[in-house]
Amino acid sequence: STAASSLAASAASAAPPSAAPQPPPADGEVAVAAVASESWPASPYELRCGEGAGSSQCYLPLDAASFSVRGREYFADGKKAPSARGASELLAVELFRARSPVEAVGSRRSAPSHTLQQRTASPLASVFVVSLVIPAGSGGVLQLVLYFGVLAAAASGPAHQLLRAFTAPDTSDAWRNGRFKIIPGVEAGPWIVRKAVGNKSTPAILGKQLKQTFSSSPGVFEVAVDCNSSPAAGRIVSMVKSQARHLAVDLAFLIEPQSASELAERVLGCVRISHVSLANGLIPAYCGTEGEDE
């Protein structure tokens, strides 16, 4: 496929990943092999990958099984079950401030999208990007960008068929808006925030409340979510922002199966954002590089 060919070309000059010892994972986190950062040109906006529970100013990969999803007989019995292994690997996260949303952020020339295959030993079929656009005051925004490498080994089954349909160029935005789902949870933080966000028990179809835009380039598909496009969501986002340095927030993204033939549901990708202070001095400002404009 075009996507696989594009990623294979990117991987041709990749240095092999080298493992490094890490603390044992906890609370749904998953261990990942460290790769020397000099193996690829890193984006200046990348959030570091943490090294276990309690890490701060970082992200952590999660085990998809820590999220309950629609089981194989969901439309008959209404039962959910732990997700099978995620269909992707979380391989990079960016967080930056900008005067206005950076569109198609995952397709810019310096985006981590182009080096994801170099960051993992698992063959990738494509890249799926989720860009969360968060109001930052004074007319600016914060942009949290998650880069998931879709595993070639996951290229089968109902969940993969849904992903193919979701990213197909002739699929309508209305169809996508009715399918793209989030499961949020607060693993650590004040009770009032846990109650507002939920504890992985309240999934939501994002397109029912929030404005989403979709874009693609060879090997890369991106969903951008305007997190302030509904008053109710805006209030929750404001609460989370005010407490961000005290929070460990878990997010899973899925494409919802809506018929029996599309089951079982499977997490596409998931992440923990761990105790990230949003103070101006800690979050870089987007300035654009290599001829890219803000």
XYZ file of C-alpha atoms in Angstrom:
294
model
C 0.000 0.000 0.000
C 1.038 3.646 -0.405
C 1.069 4.205 3.353
C 3.206 1.143 4.050
C 5.608 2.032 1.234
C 6.017 5.548 2.579
C 6.853 4.289 6.048
C 9.159 1.585 4.741
C 11.163 4.204 2.876
C 11.425 6.252 6.065
C 12.684 3.201 7.939
C 15.357 2.284 5.427
C 17.965 4.447 7.113
C 16.763 3.891 10.665
C 19.169 2.916 13.385
C 18.036 -0.203 15.250
C 16.279 0.510 18.564
C 18.354 -0.201 21.664
C 16.631 -1.328 24.838
C 17.324 0.253 28.210
C 16.168 -0.915 31.643
C 13.116 0.849 33.022
C 11.082 0.616 36.223
C 8.213 -1.890 36.123
C 4.976 -0.361 34.767
C 2.041 0.284 37.071
C -1.614 1.341 36.900
C -2.169 0.268 33.315
C 1.095 1.669 31.999
C 3.133 -0.402 29.567
C 6.890 -0.731 29.368
C 8.526 0.554 26.193
C 12.053 0.108 24.855
C 14.097 3.278 24.899
C 15.583 4.452 21.609
C 18.491 6.868 21.486
C 17.087 10.270 20.503
C 19.977 10.863 18.112
C 18.530 8.086 15.931
C 16.135 10.641 14.434
C 15.657 14.437 14.249
C 13.323 15.162 17.176
C 10.743 17.934 17.091
C 11.454 20.769 19.567
C 7.863 20.454 20.807
C 7.999 16.819 21.892
C 6.910 15.897 25.387
C 9.215 13.355 26.966
C 8.156 9.762 27.567
C 8.070 9.127 31.313
C 9.517 6.196 33.223
C 6.746 5.020 35.513
C 3.976 6.019 37.912
C 4.411 9.480 39.384
C 6.492 10.839 36.510
C 5.755 14.483 35.726
C 5.804 16.776 32.691
C 5.575 13.738 30.417
C 3.374 11.186 28.699
C 3.191 7.448 29.332
C 2.033 4.639 27.019
C -0.865 2.599 28.412
C -2.091 -0.958 28.104
C -5.258 -0.969 25.972
C -6.654 -3.686 28.255
C -7.069 -1.056 30.987
C -10.074 0.212 28.992
C -13.358 -1.710 28.716
C -14.888 -1.776 25.235
C -17.831 -3.373 23.456
C -17.484 -7.163 23.483
C -18.141 -9.606 20.635
C -21.800 -10.037 21.631
C -22.397 -6.477 22.791
C -25.565 -5.924 20.777
C -27.046 -9.107 22.243
C -25.880 -8.948 25.860
C -24.659 -5.362 26.367
C -21.408 -6.602 27.902
C -18.053 -4.908 27.689
C -14.618 -6.495 28.057
C -10.988 -5.340 28.282
C -9.738 -4.268 24.870
C -7.414 -6.497 22.913
C -3.931 -5.070 22.399
C -4.149 -1.602 20.886
C -4.021 -1.402 17.108
C -1.122 1.053 17.336
C 1.903 2.137 19.335
C 2.057 5.610 20.838
C 5.444 6.789 19.628
C 5.488 10.575 20.069
C 3.566 13.395 21.737
C 3.928 17.108 21.059
C 2.651 19.948 23.237
C 3.050 23.602 22.311
C 1.443 27.034 22.392
C 0.385 28.805 19.217
C -1.421 31.997 18.228
C -3.933 29.881 16.301
C -4.401 26.143 15.629
C -1.689 24.589 13.475
C -3.620 22.767 10.770
C -2.455 19.391 9.428
C 0.195 19.518 12.142
C 1.139 15.857 11.637
C 1.954 16.407 7.970
C 4.424 19.269 8.328
C 7.984 18.457 7.275
C 9.443 18.397 10.806
C 6.570 16.432 12.383
C 7.364 13.197 14.267
C 5.117 11.354 11.775
C 8.064 10.964 9.447
C 10.303 9.252 12.008
C 7.873 6.945 13.809
C 9.140 3.801 12.087
C 12.621 4.617 13.331
C 11.305 4.619 16.911
C 10.011 1.054 17.034
C 11.017 -2.436 15.965
C 7.380 -3.201 15.061
C 6.535 -2.752 11.370
C 4.037 0.069 10.867
C 1.309 0.268 8.241
C 0.484 3.977 8.664
C 0.386 6.866 11.123
C -2.744 8.093 12.933
C -2.553 11.541 14.498
C -4.929 13.029 17.073
C -4.554 16.793 17.559
C -6.398 18.254 20.566
C -6.755 22.034 20.308
C -7.259 23.639 23.733
C -7.934 27.339 24.426
C -5.030 29.011 26.221
C -6.339 32.525 26.863
C -5.427 35.788 25.139
C -6.720 34.325 21.902
C -4.050 31.614 21.730
C -4.241 27.841 21.946
C -2.446 24.876 23.393
C -2.074 21.975 20.993
C -1.578 18.420 22.244
C -0.651 16.139 19.349
C -0.564 12.355 19.715
C 1.275 10.230 17.136
C 0.184 6.599 16.866
C 2.013 4.159 14.602
C -0.646 1.742 13.294
C 0.825 -1.746 13.545
C 1.088 -3.836 10.394
C 0.362 -6.878 12.579
C -3.044 -5.366 13.410
C -4.042 -5.071 9.751
C -6.880 -7.578 9.949
C -10.217 -8.080 11.677
C -13.272 -5.848 12.157
C -11.443 -3.030 13.967
C -8.964 -2.730 11.107
C -11.788 -2.683 8.572
C -13.337 0.196 10.508
C -10.018 2.048 10.508
C -9.684 1.564 6.748
C -13.204 2.910 6.241
C -12.536 5.837 8.593
C -9.382 6.921 6.736
C -10.654 6.246 3.198
C -10.624 9.423 1.062
C -14.249 9.016 -0.004
C -15.623 8.621 3.550
C -17.846 11.511 4.627
C -16.994 13.670 7.622
C -20.509 13.010 8.931
C -19.724 9.266 9.105
C -16.428 9.965 10.848
C -18.061 12.385 13.309
C -20.519 9.672 14.279
C -17.803 7.096 14.980
C -14.715 8.684 16.532
C -14.872 7.985 20.252
C -12.908 8.868 23.364
C -12.769 7.115 26.724
C -11.338 9.533 29.324
C -10.293 8.895 32.895
C -8.367 10.580 35.694
C -5.956 8.164 37.357
C -4.662 10.724 39.860
C -6.050 14.099 40.852
C -8.672 15.982 42.869
C -12.041 14.305 43.346
C -13.965 17.105 41.638
C -11.963 16.643 38.430
C -12.333 12.862 38.566
C -16.094 13.300 38.825
C -16.256 15.775 35.918
C -14.060 13.762 33.569
C -15.142 10.244 34.581
C -13.084 7.153 35.318
C -12.934 5.311 32.002
C -16.640 4.571 32.386
C -18.157 7.301 30.222
C -17.173 7.042 26.544
C -18.198 9.857 24.222
C -18.568 10.281 20.473
C -16.521 13.442 20.015
C -18.252 14.658 16.865
C -21.613 14.926 18.634
C -20.356 17.785 20.817
C -17.126 19.084 19.325
C -15.997 20.382 15.951
C -13.580 18.005 14.229
C -11.577 18.355 11.062
C -9.887 15.578 9.104
C -6.826 15.689 6.869
C -4.413 13.275 5.260
C -1.085 13.056 3.483
C 0.769 9.959 2.224
C 0.892 7.485 5.112
C -0.644 9.905 7.632
C -4.259 10.505 8.710
C -5.122 13.231 11.224
C -8.121 14.118 13.362
C -8.119 17.609 14.873
C -10.537 18.222 17.743
C -11.576 21.734 18.848
C -11.958 21.137 22.594
C -13.685 24.489 23.162
C -16.436 24.155 20.556
C -19.143 23.266 23.072
C -19.895 25.100 26.342
C -20.086 21.895 28.411
C -16.769 20.583 27.073
C -15.221 24.018 27.540
C -16.058 23.991 31.249
C -14.466 20.570 31.758
C -11.388 21.549 29.756
C -11.007 24.717 31.831
C -11.164 22.663 35.048
C -8.595 20.173 33.767
C -6.253 22.963 32.667
C -6.389 24.646 36.075
C -5.394 21.387 37.806
C -3.172 19.910 35.082
C 0.027 19.659 37.126
C -1.854 17.607 39.727
C -3.440 15.216 37.233
C -2.666 11.945 35.502
C -5.217 11.853 32.674
C -5.829 8.695 30.652
C -7.290 8.887 27.136
C -8.230 6.116 24.719
C -9.396 6.675 21.142
C -11.576 4.255 19.205
C -13.692 3.959 16.094
C -17.046 2.788 17.379
C -18.589 -0.396 15.930
C -22.306 0.146 15.336
C -23.344 -3.261 14.012
C -22.733 -6.847 15.144
C -20.426 -7.537 12.192
C -18.087 -4.740 13.344
C -17.497 -6.185 16.830
C -15.451 -6.610 18.935
C -14.470 -3.032 19.653
C -10.756 -2.338 19.987
C -8.751 0.607 21.268
C -6.978 2.345 18.403
C -4.540 4.156 20.667
C -4.229 5.364 24.258
C -2.064 7.619 26.424
C -1.543 8.967 29.933
C -0.682 12.656 30.259
C 1.121 12.829 33.592
C 1.301 15.906 35.831
C 1.996 18.434 33.077
C 2.299 22.044 34.212
C 0.992 24.454 31.582
C 3.085 27.385 32.817
C 4.335 29.582 29.976
C 7.981 28.823 30.616
C 7.465 25.076 30.399
C 5.445 24.828 27.173
C 7.307 25.876 24.005
C 5.778 28.361 21.577
C 5.248 27.123 18.045
C 7.295 29.154 15.607
C 7.379 26.928 12.519
C 10.572 25.467 11.034
C 11.967 24.481 7.658
C 9.825 27.044 5.887
C 6.636 26.131 7.802
C 4.520 29.065 8.936
C 2.701 29.372 12.228
